[in-house]
CSV table of C-alpha atoms in Angstrom, one decimal:
chain,number,residue,atom,x,y,z
A,1,PRO,CA,-115.9,-164.3,-63.5
A,2,ALA,CA,-117.7,-161.3,-64.9
A,3,GLY,CA,-117.2,-160.4,-68.5
A,4,ARG,CA,-116.7,-164.0,-69.8
A,5,LYS,CA,-117.9,-164.6,-73.3
A,6,THR,CA,-120.6,-167.0,-74.3
A,7,PRO,CA,-119.0,-170.5,-74.3
A,8,ALA,CA,-118.2,-172.1,-77.6
A,9,LEU,CA,-120.3,-175.0,-78.8
A,10,PRO,CA,-119.2,-178.6,-78.4
A,11,ALA,CA,-117.0,-179.9,-81.3
A,12,ILE,CA,-118.4,-182.3,-84.0
A,13,GLY,CA,-117.0,-185.8,-83.5
A,14,ARG,CA,-114.9,-187.7,-86.0
A,15,PRO,CA,-116.6,-190.3,-88.2
A,16,ALA,CA,-116.4,-193.9,-86.8
A,17,GLN,CA,-114.2,-196.2,-88.8
A,18,ARG,CA,-116.4,-199.2,-88.3
A,19,PRO,CA,-119.5,-200.6,-86.5
A,20,VAL,CA,-118.8,-201.6,-82.9
A,21,GLU,CA,-120.4,-203.7,-80.2
A,22,ILE,CA,-121.7,-201.4,-77.5
A,23,SER,CA,-119.9,-201.2,-74.1
A,24,GLN,CA,-120.4,-198.9,-71.1
A,25,TRP,CA,-123.1,-200.9,-69.3
A,26,ASP,CA,-121.3,-200.7,-66.0
A,27,GLN,CA,-121.4,-196.9,-66.2
A,28,VAL,CA,-125.0,-196.8,-67.2
A,29,LEU,CA,-125.9,-199.1,-64.4
A,30,GLU,CA,-124.2,-196.8,-61.9
A,31,LEU,CA,-126.4,-194.0,-63.1
A,32,ALA,CA,-129.6,-196.1,-63.2
A,33,ARG,CA,-129.1,-197.4,-59.6
A,34,ALA,CA,-129.0,-193.9,-58.2
A,35,ALA,CA,-132.1,-193.7,-56.0
A,36,PRO,CA,-133.6,-190.3,-55.2
A,37,SER,CA,-132.1,-188.8,-52.0
A,38,PRO,CA,-132.5,-185.5,-50.3
A,39,ASP,CA,-128.7,-185.6,-49.7
A,40,VAL,CA,-127.8,-185.9,-53.4
A,41,VAL,CA,-128.3,-183.3,-56.1
A,42,GLN,CA,-129.0,-185.5,-59.2
A,43,LEU,CA,-127.8,-183.6,-62.2
A,44,GLY,CA,-127.2,-186.8,-64.1
A,45,ARG,CA,-130.7,-188.5,-64.4
A,46,GLY,CA,-133.2,-187.6,-67.1
A,47,MET,CA,-135.9,-186.6,-64.7
A,48,PRO,CA,-138.4,-183.8,-65.5
A,49,ASP,CA,-139.7,-181.6,-62.7
A,50,VAL,CA,-142.7,-183.5,-61.3
A,51,THR,CA,-143.5,-180.9,-58.6
A,52,SER,CA,-145.5,-178.5,-60.8
A,53,PRO,CA,-149.1,-177.7,-59.6
A,54,THR,CA,-150.3,-178.3,-63.2
A,55,LEU,CA,-149.8,-182.0,-62.6
A,56,ARG,CA,-152.3,-182.1,-59.7
A,57,PRO,CA,-155.3,-183.1,-62.0
A,58,LEU,CA,-153.2,-186.1,-63.0
A,59,THR,CA,-152.6,-187.3,-59.5
A,60,GLN,CA,-156.3,-186.7,-58.8
A,61,ALA,CA,-157.2,-188.8,-61.8
A,62,LEU,CA,-155.0,-191.6,-60.6
A,63,GLY,CA,-156.8,-191.6,-57.2
A,64,ARG,CA,-160.2,-191.4,-58.8
A,65,ILE,CA,-159.6,-194.4,-61.1
A,66,SER,CA,-158.2,-196.5,-58.2
A,67,ARG,CA,-161.4,-195.9,-56.2
A,68,ARG,CA,-163.8,-197.0,-58.9
A,69,LEU,CA,-165.9,-200.0,-58.0
A,70,ASP,CA,-165.3,-201.9,-61.2
A,71,MET,CA,-161.5,-201.5,-60.7
A,72,PRO,CA,-160.6,-201.4,-64.4
A,73,GLY,CA,-156.9,-201.2,-63.5
A,74,LEU,CA,-156.9,-204.8,-62.3
A,75,TYR,CA,-157.5,-206.4,-65.7
A,76,TYR,CA,-155.2,-207.2,-68.5
A,77,ASP,CA,-155.4,-204.6,-71.2
A,78,ASN,CA,-155.7,-204.8,-75.0
A,79,ILE,CA,-152.2,-205.4,-76.6
A,80,HIS,CA,-152.6,-202.1,-78.5
A,81,GLY,CA,-153.3,-200.3,-75.2
A,82,ARG,CA,-156.5,-198.4,-74.2
A,83,ARG,CA,-158.3,-197.0,-77.2
A,84,CYS,CA,-159.2,-193.8,-75.2
A,85,LEU,CA,-155.5,-193.1,-74.7
A,86,ARG,CA,-154.6,-194.0,-78.3
A,87,GLU,CA,-157.2,-191.5,-79.5
A,88,GLN,CA,-155.7,-188.7,-77.3
A,89,VAL,CA,-152.1,-189.5,-78.5
A,90,ALA,CA,-153.3,-189.4,-82.1
A,91,ARG,CA,-154.7,-185.9,-81.4
A,92,LEU,CA,-151.4,-184.8,-79.8
A,93,LEU,CA,-149.4,-186.0,-82.7
A,94,LEU,CA,-151.3,-183.6,-85.0
A,95,ASP,CA,-149.3,-180.8,-83.4
A,96,SER,CA,-146.1,-182.3,-84.9
A,97,GLY,CA,-147.8,-182.6,-88.4
A,98,THR,CA,-148.1,-186.4,-87.8
A,99,ASN,CA,-151.4,-188.0,-88.9
A,100,ILE,CA,-151.7,-191.4,-87.3
A,101,ASP,CA,-154.8,-193.6,-87.0
A,102,PRO,CA,-155.3,-194.7,-83.3
A,103,ASP,CA,-155.4,-198.3,-84.6
A,104,ASP,CA,-151.9,-197.9,-85.8
A,105,LEU,CA,-150.5,-197.0,-82.3
A,106,VAL,CA,-149.2,-199.3,-79.7
A,107,ILE,CA,-149.1,-198.2,-76.1
A,108,THR,CA,-145.8,-199.3,-74.4
A,109,THR,CA,-144.3,-199.3,-70.9
A,110,GLY,CA,-142.3,-196.1,-71.4
A,111,ALA,CA,-140.2,-195.1,-74.4
A,112,GLN,CA,-137.5,-197.5,-73.5
A,113,GLU,CA,-139.8,-200.4,-74.3
A,114,ALA,CA,-140.9,-198.5,-77.4
A,115,LEU,CA,-137.3,-198.2,-78.6
A,116,ALA,CA,-136.6,-201.9,-78.0
A,117,ILE,CA,-139.8,-202.9,-79.8
A,118,CYS,CA,-138.8,-200.7,-82.8
A,119,ILE,CA,-135.3,-202.2,-82.9
A,120,ARG,CA,-136.5,-205.8,-82.7
A,121,SER,CA,-139.2,-205.1,-85.3
A,122,VAL,CA,-136.6,-204.1,-88.0
A,123,CYS,CA,-133.3,-205.8,-87.0
A,124,GLN,CA,-131.9,-209.1,-86.1
A,125,PRO,CA,-128.9,-209.9,-83.8
A,126,GLY,CA,-125.7,-209.0,-85.6
A,127,ASP,CA,-127.3,-206.2,-87.7
A,128,ILE,CA,-125.8,-202.7,-87.9
A,129,VAL,CA,-127.7,-199.7,-86.8
A,130,ALA,CA,-126.5,-196.1,-87.6
A,131,VAL,CA,-126.9,-193.8,-84.6
A,132,ASP,CA,-126.4,-190.1,-84.0
A,133,SER,CA,-123.4,-189.4,-81.8
A,134,PRO,CA,-123.5,-188.6,-79.0
A,135,SER,CA,-126.6,-190.7,-78.6
A,136,PHE,CA,-129.1,-191.6,-75.8
A,137,HIS,CA,-127.6,-194.3,-73.6
A,138,GLY,CA,-130.9,-196.2,-73.4
A,139,ALA,CA,-130.9,-196.7,-77.2
A,140,MET,CA,-127.3,-197.8,-77.0
A,141,GLN,CA,-128.0,-200.3,-74.3
A,142,ALA,CA,-131.1,-201.6,-76.2
A,143,LEU,CA,-128.8,-202.4,-79.1
A,144,LYS,CA,-126.3,-204.1,-76.9
A,145,GLY,CA,-128.9,-206.2,-75.2
A,146,LEU,CA,-130.4,-207.3,-78.5
A,147,GLY,CA,-127.0,-208.2,-79.9
A,148,MET,CA,-126.6,-205.5,-82.5
A,149,LYS,CA,-123.8,-203.2,-83.5
A,150,ALA,CA,-123.8,-199.4,-83.7
A,151,LEU,CA,-122.2,-197.2,-86.3
A,152,GLU,CA,-121.8,-193.7,-84.8
A,153,ILE,CA,-122.4,-190.8,-87.2
A,154,PRO,CA,-121.0,-187.4,-86.3
A,155,THR,CA,-123.6,-184.9,-85.2
A,156,ASP,CA,-123.6,-181.1,-85.3
A,157,PRO,CA,-124.7,-179.5,-82.0
A,158,LEU,CA,-127.1,-177.2,-83.8
A,159,THR,CA,-128.4,-179.1,-86.8
A,160,GLY,CA,-128.0,-182.8,-86.0
A,161,ILE,CA,-126.7,-185.9,-87.7
A,162,SER,CA,-124.2,-185.4,-90.6
A,163,LEU,CA,-126.1,-186.4,-93.8
A,164,ASP,CA,-122.8,-186.6,-95.7
A,165,ALA,CA,-121.3,-189.0,-93.2
A,166,LEU,CA,-124.5,-191.0,-93.1
A,167,GLU,CA,-124.6,-191.3,-96.8
A,168,LEU,CA,-121.0,-192.6,-96.9
A,169,ALA,CA,-121.8,-195.1,-94.1
A,170,LEU,CA,-124.9,-196.3,-96.0
A,171,GLU,CA,-122.8,-196.9,-99.1
A,172,GLN,CA,-120.1,-198.7,-97.1
A,173,TRP,CA,-122.0,-200.9,-94.7
A,174,PRO,CA,-125.2,-203.1,-94.7
A,175,ILE,CA,-127.1,-200.8,-92.3
A,176,LYS,CA,-130.6,-202.0,-91.4
A,177,ALA,CA,-131.9,-198.9,-89.5
A,178,ILE,CA,-131.1,-195.4,-88.5
A,179,GLN,CA,-131.9,-194.5,-84.9
A,180,LEU,CA,-131.9,-190.9,-83.8
A,181,THR,CA,-133.5,-188.2,-81.7
A,182,PRO,CA,-133.9,-185.3,-84.1
A,183,SER,CA,-136.1,-182.9,-82.1
A,184,CYS,CA,-134.8,-181.5,-78.8
A,185,ASN,CA,-132.0,-184.1,-78.9
A,186,ASN,CA,-130.7,-185.9,-75.8
A,187,PRO,CA,-127.9,-185.0,-74.9
A,188,LEU,CA,-127.2,-182.1,-77.3
A,189,GLY,CA,-130.6,-180.3,-77.3
A,190,TYR,CA,-130.7,-179.4,-81.0
A,191,ILE,CA,-133.7,-179.4,-83.3
A,192,MET,CA,-132.8,-180.8,-86.7
A,193,PRO,CA,-134.1,-178.4,-89.4
A,194,GLU,CA,-137.1,-179.5,-91.5
A,195,ASP,CA,-135.2,-179.7,-94.8
A,196,ARG,CA,-132.6,-181.9,-93.2
A,197,LYS,CA,-135.3,-184.2,-91.9
A,198,ARG,CA,-136.7,-184.5,-95.4
A,199,ALA,CA,-133.2,-185.2,-96.8
A,200,LEU,CA,-132.6,-187.9,-94.2
A,201,LEU,CA,-135.9,-189.6,-95.2
A,202,THR,CA,-134.9,-189.4,-98.8
A,203,LEU,CA,-131.6,-191.1,-97.9
A,204,ALA,CA,-133.4,-193.9,-96.1
A,205,GLN,CA,-135.7,-194.4,-99.0
A,206,ARG,CA,-132.8,-194.6,-101.4
A,207,PHE,CA,-130.9,-197.2,-99.4
A,208,ASP,CA,-134.2,-198.9,-98.2
A,209,VAL,CA,-133.5,-198.7,-94.5
A,210,ALA,CA,-135.9,-198.0,-91.6
A,211,ILE,CA,-135.8,-194.9,-89.4
A,212,ILE,CA,-136.4,-195.3,-85.6
A,213,GLU,CA,-137.3,-191.8,-84.5
A,214,ASP,CA,-137.3,-191.0,-80.7
A,215,ASP,CA,-139.5,-188.0,-80.1
A,216,VAL,CA,-139.7,-188.1,-76.3
A,217,TYR,CA,-138.6,-184.5,-75.9
A,218,GLY,CA,-140.3,-183.1,-79.0
A,219,ASP,CA,-143.2,-181.4,-77.1
A,220,LEU,CA,-140.6,-179.6,-75.0
A,221,ALA,CA,-139.3,-177.4,-77.8
A,222,TYR,CA,-139.1,-173.8,-76.6
A,223,THR,CA,-140.5,-172.4,-79.8
A,224,TYR,CA,-144.0,-172.7,-81.2
A,225,PRO,CA,-145.2,-174.6,-83.1
A,226,ARG,CA,-143.3,-177.6,-82.0
A,227,PRO,CA,-141.0,-179.2,-84.6
A,228,ARG,CA,-142.4,-181.6,-87.1
A,229,THR,CA,-141.4,-185.3,-86.8
A,230,ILE,CA,-139.6,-187.2,-89.6
A,231,LYS,CA,-142.6,-189.5,-89.4
A,232,SER,CA,-144.8,-186.6,-90.6
A,233,PHE,CA,-143.1,-186.7,-94.0
A,234,ASP,CA,-143.2,-190.5,-94.2
A,235,GLU,CA,-145.3,-191.9,-97.1
A,236,ASP,CA,-144.2,-195.5,-97.2
A,237,GLY,CA,-144.3,-196.4,-93.5
A,238,ARG,CA,-140.5,-196.9,-93.0
A,239,VAL,CA,-140.4,-194.5,-90.0
A,240,LEU,CA,-141.1,-196.0,-86.6
A,241,LEU,CA,-142.0,-193.1,-84.3
A,242,CYS,CA,-141.7,-193.6,-80.5
A,243,SER,CA,-142.3,-191.4,-77.5
A,244,SER,CA,-143.7,-191.3,-74.0
A,245,PHE,CA,-145.1,-189.2,-71.2
A,246,SER,CA,-142.0,-189.7,-69.1
A,247,LYS,CA,-140.4,-186.4,-69.9
A,248,THR,CA,-143.5,-184.3,-70.3
A,249,LEU,CA,-145.6,-185.6,-67.3
A,250,ALA,CA,-143.9,-188.2,-65.0
A,251,PRO,CA,-141.5,-191.1,-65.6
A,252,GLY,CA,-143.0,-193.2,-62.8
A,253,LEU,CA,-146.2,-193.7,-64.9
A,254,ARG,CA,-144.2,-195.7,-67.4
A,255,VAL,CA,-146.5,-195.0,-70.4
A,256,GLY,CA,-145.1,-194.5,-73.9
A,257,TRP,CA,-146.2,-195.4,-77.4
A,258,VAL,CA,-145.0,-196.4,-80.9
A,259,ALA,CA,-146.3,-195.7,-84.3
A,260,PRO,CA,-144.5,-198.5,-86.2
A,261,GLY,CA,-145.9,-197.8,-89.7
A,262,ARG,CA,-145.5,-200.8,-92.0
A,263,TYR,CA,-144.0,-202.8,-89.1
A,264,LEU,CA,-147.2,-202.8,-87.0
A,265,ASP,CA,-147.7,-206.6,-87.0
A,266,ARG,CA,-144.1,-207.2,-86.0
A,267,ALA,CA,-144.3,-204.5,-83.3
A,268,LEU,CA,-147.4,-206.1,-81.8
A,269,HIS,CA,-145.6,-209.4,-81.7
A,270,MET,CA,-142.6,-207.8,-79.9
A,271,LYS,CA,-145.0,-206.1,-77.5
A,272,TYR,CA,-146.6,-209.4,-76.8
A,273,ILE,CA,-143.4,-211.2,-75.9
A,274,SER,CA,-142.1,-208.2,-74.0
A,275,THR,CA,-144.8,-207.1,-71.5
A,276,GLY,CA,-148.0,-208.3,-73.2
A,277,SER,CA,-149.8,-205.1,-72.3
A,278,THR,CA,-149.2,-201.9,-70.4
A,279,ALA,CA,-150.6,-201.1,-66.9
A,280,THR,CA,-154.1,-199.9,-67.3
A,281,GLN,CA,-154.5,-197.4,-64.5
A,282,PRO,CA,-151.9,-194.9,-65.6
A,283,GLN,CA,-153.2,-195.2,-69.2
A,284,LEU,CA,-156.7,-194.2,-68.0
A,285,ALA,CA,-155.4,-191.4,-65.8
A,286,ILE,CA,-153.4,-189.9,-68.6
A,287,SER,CA,-156.3,-190.2,-71.0
A,288,ASP,CA,-158.5,-188.3,-68.5
A,289,PHE,CA,-155.8,-185.6,-68.1
A,290,LEU,CA,-155.5,-185.1,-71.8
A,291,LYS,CA,-159.2,-185.2,-72.5
A,292,ALA,CA,-159.9,-182.5,-69.9
A,293,GLY,CA,-157.5,-180.2,-71.6
A,294,HIS,CA,-154.8,-180.1,-68.9
A,295,TYR,CA,-151.8,-181.1,-71.1
A,296,GLU,CA,-151.2,-177.9,-73.0
A,297,PRO,CA,-151.3,-175.5,-70.0
A,298,HIS,CA,-148.9,-177.9,-68.2
A,299,MET,CA,-146.6,-177.9,-71.2
A,300,ARG,CA,-146.6,-174.1,-71.6
A,301,ARG,CA,-145.5,-173.8,-68.0
A,302,MET,CA,-142.8,-176.4,-68.3
A,303,ARG,CA,-141.4,-175.1,-71.6
A,304,GLY,CA,-141.0,-171.6,-70.0
A,305,GLN,CA,-139.5,-173.0,-66.8
A,306,TYR,CA,-137.0,-175.2,-68.7
A,307,GLN,CA,-135.9,-172.4,-71.0
A,308,ARG,CA,-135.3,-170.1,-68.0
A,309,SER,CA,-133.4,-172.9,-66.2
A,310,ARG,CA,-131.3,-173.5,-69.3
A,311,ASP,CA,-130.2,-169.8,-69.3
A,312,LEU,CA,-129.4,-169.9,-65.6
A,313,MET,CA,-127.4,-173.1,-65.7
A,314,THR,CA,-125.5,-172.0,-68.8
A,315,GLY,CA,-124.6,-168.9,-66.8
A,316,TRP,CA,-123.5,-170.9,-63.8
A,317,VAL,CA,-121.3,-173.2,-66.0
A,318,THR,CA,-119.8,-170.1,-67.6
A,319,ARG,CA,-119.1,-168.6,-64.1
A,320,TYR,CA,-117.9,-171.7,-62.3
A,321,PHE,CA,-116.2,-173.9,-64.9
A,322,PRO,CA,-112.7,-173.4,-66.3
A,323,GLU,CA,-112.3,-171.0,-69.2
A,324,GLY,CA,-112.5,-172.8,-72.5
A,325,THR,CA,-115.4,-175.1,-71.4
A,326,ARG,CA,-117.7,-175.8,-74.4
A,327,VAL,CA,-121.5,-175.9,-73.8
A,328,SER,CA,-124.5,-176.9,-75.9
A,329,ARG,CA,-127.3,-174.5,-76.6
A,330,PRO,CA,-130.5,-176.6,-76.2
A,331,GLN,CA,-133.5,-175.6,-78.2
A,332,GLY,CA,-135.8,-177.7,-76.1
A,333,GLY,CA,-135.8,-180.3,-73.3
A,334,PHE,CA,-133.8,-180.0,-70.1
A,335,MET,CA,-130.2,-181.3,-70.7
A,336,LEU,CA,-126.9,-179.5,-71.0
A,337,TRP,CA,-123.9,-181.1,-72.7
A,338,ILE,CA,-120.5,-179.9,-71.5
A,339,GLU,CA,-117.2,-180.5,-73.3
A,340,LEU,CA,-113.8,-180.2,-71.6
A,341,PRO,CA,-110.3,-180.6,-73.0
A,342,GLU,CA,-109.6,-183.9,-74.8
A,343,ASP,CA,-107.5,-185.4,-72.0
A,344,PHE,CA,-110.1,-184.8,-69.3
A,345,ASP,CA,-111.8,-187.8,-67.7
A,346,SER,CA,-115.4,-187.3,-66.5
A,347,LEU,CA,-115.3,-190.7,-64.8
A,348,ARG,CA,-112.7,-189.3,-62.4
A,349,LEU,CA,-114.8,-186.2,-62.0
A,350,ASN,CA,-117.9,-188.3,-61.1
A,351,ARG,CA,-115.9,-190.2,-58.5
A,352,ALA,CA,-114.6,-187.0,-57.0
A,353,LEU,CA,-118.2,-185.7,-56.7
A,354,GLN,CA,-119.6,-188.7,-54.9
A,355,GLY,CA,-118.5,-187.4,-51.5
A,356,GLN,CA,-119.9,-184.0,-52.2
A,357,GLY,CA,-123.6,-185.0,-52.7
A,358,VAL,CA,-123.6,-184.3,-56.5
A,359,GLN,CA,-124.2,-186.8,-59.4
A,360,ILE,CA,-123.6,-186.2,-63.1
A,361,ALA,CA,-123.9,-188.3,-66.2
A,362,VAL,CA,-120.5,-189.1,-67.7
A,363,GLY,CA,-120.1,-188.5,-71.4
A,364,SER,CA,-118.9,-192.0,-72.3
A,365,ILE,CA,-122.3,-193.6,-71.8
A,366,PHE,CA,-123.6,-191.6,-74.8
A,367,SER,CA,-121.3,-193.4,-77.1
A,368,ALA,CA,-121.3,-197.0,-78.4
A,369,SER,CA,-117.5,-197.2,-78.1
A,370,GLY,CA,-116.9,-195.1,-75.0
A,371,LYS,CA,-116.0,-191.8,-76.7
A,372,TYR,CA,-116.8,-188.5,-75.0
A,373,ARG,CA,-114.9,-189.3,-71.7
A,374,ASN,CA,-114.1,-185.6,-71.7
A,375,CYS,CA,-117.8,-184.6,-71.7
A,376,LEU,CA,-120.7,-184.7,-69.2
A,377,ARG,CA,-124.4,-184.1,-69.2
A,378,MET,CA,-126.3,-182.1,-66.6
A,379,ASN,CA,-130.1,-181.9,-66.0
A,380,PHE,CA,-131.6,-178.4,-65.5
A,381,ALA,CA,-135.3,-179.5,-65.1
A,382,ALA,CA,-135.6,-178.8,-61.4
A,383,LYS,CA,-136.6,-175.3,-60.3
A,384,PRO,CA,-133.4,-173.3,-59.9
A,385,THR,CA,-132.4,-173.0,-56.3
A,386,ALA,CA,-129.3,-172.0,-54.3
A,387,GLN,CA,-128.7,-175.8,-53.7
A,388,ILE,CA,-128.5,-176.5,-57.5
A,389,GLU,CA,-126.3,-173.5,-58.1
A,390,ASP,CA,-124.0,-174.7,-55.4
A,391,ALA,CA,-124.0,-178.2,-57.0
A,392,VAL,CA,-122.9,-176.7,-60.3
A,393,ARG,CA,-120.2,-174.7,-58.5
A,394,LYS,CA,-118.9,-177.9,-56.9
A,395,VAL,CA,-118.8,-179.6,-60.3
A,396,GLY,CA,-116.9,-176.7,-61.8
A,397,ALA,CA,-114.5,-176.5,-58.8
A,398,ALA,CA,-113.8,-180.3,-59.0
A,399,THR,CA,-113.3,-180.0,-62.8
A,400,ALA,CA,-110.7,-177.2,-62.3
A,401,LEU,CA,-108.9,-179.2,-59.6
A,402,LEU,CA,-108.6,-182.3,-61.8
A,403,MET,CA,-107.3,-180.2,-64.7
A,404,GLN,CA,-104.7,-178.6,-62.4
A,405,ARG,CA,-103.5,-182.0,-61.2
A,406,ALA,CA,-103.2,-183.2,-64.8
A,407,ASP,CA,-101.2,-180.1,-65.8
A,408,PRO,CA,-99.4,-178.9,-62.7
A,409,ALA,CA,-97.5,-176.3,-64.7
């Protein structure tokens, strides 16, 4: 309805009482199994828009490399990854204030492998890892698969992880690492202010714990210059920085990287027993794309598109969802976090939407212990269309119907 106020921000969660073993795999699997279909509007997956004409030079590079007579893509690669790509990644990292030697980078098969390598490099089964909450479900499931426990730290939807709650947790528990996404966070979209990033690093130094920094959305900040990484302030190598081209270019390429600092030897060992090396052809194609100067024009286009899409989707949620719905205010990336009344169940909502050709990400997968059942995440990366607006309308209508059934009065 016209005249509605800007929705309130999501609430800050309560501190966790203790570390927990991660659950929710069945719900994550349901999301991961969803294959692209013209009959389903996938608001739940973490897909960027891969239809931009600014990606054409990348597809041309893939074709050109596959036709070369020496067929470099058919050989095993160096465990570090192609040096030409590592040099280009090192140049990109300078934009975030991060000065990394190409020899200190390891190319990975996407950021998911990078995260797993980081976790295995600093932790053992049974160890405790402090995480921002809500947190990326891929990081949660990596901890689960590696036999570790998560301690969820409350997170402000504008400024990030609570340093007071984190300090208390570090005093109380034998935490081995802190894992978080401080720039263009998934799912909340905030950018942690620089002074808080420095303060977090100081805490990690004081308690001698590693920081695993996921920067996969950092280049998608709507403001320029892009935010600095925590790694850029790191002087003793305790920050393991990981990222990929899955959100900025295309997830099907499966190319990421990690700058593991003092843990380089351990990270190389974990890479060796994981995939050995990353596929060569996409590395060469991305390297060519970056070297030719195509990356920054592409990123300028995508940042503008995603910012406009954020505003449109926020407006649609305000229009079609019940009054009182809380909505995040992303400062980058392409995810919107929506919070409904505490007794709402987004699992029931997802089931109700299955017959309507719409898919969402339920909030509970972003928690180690299954919190946030009253929340959901929606993707606004695709170019806004009447079909997407109609999908948001369906989600809002189904939400209202479930709320009415729960409270018939």
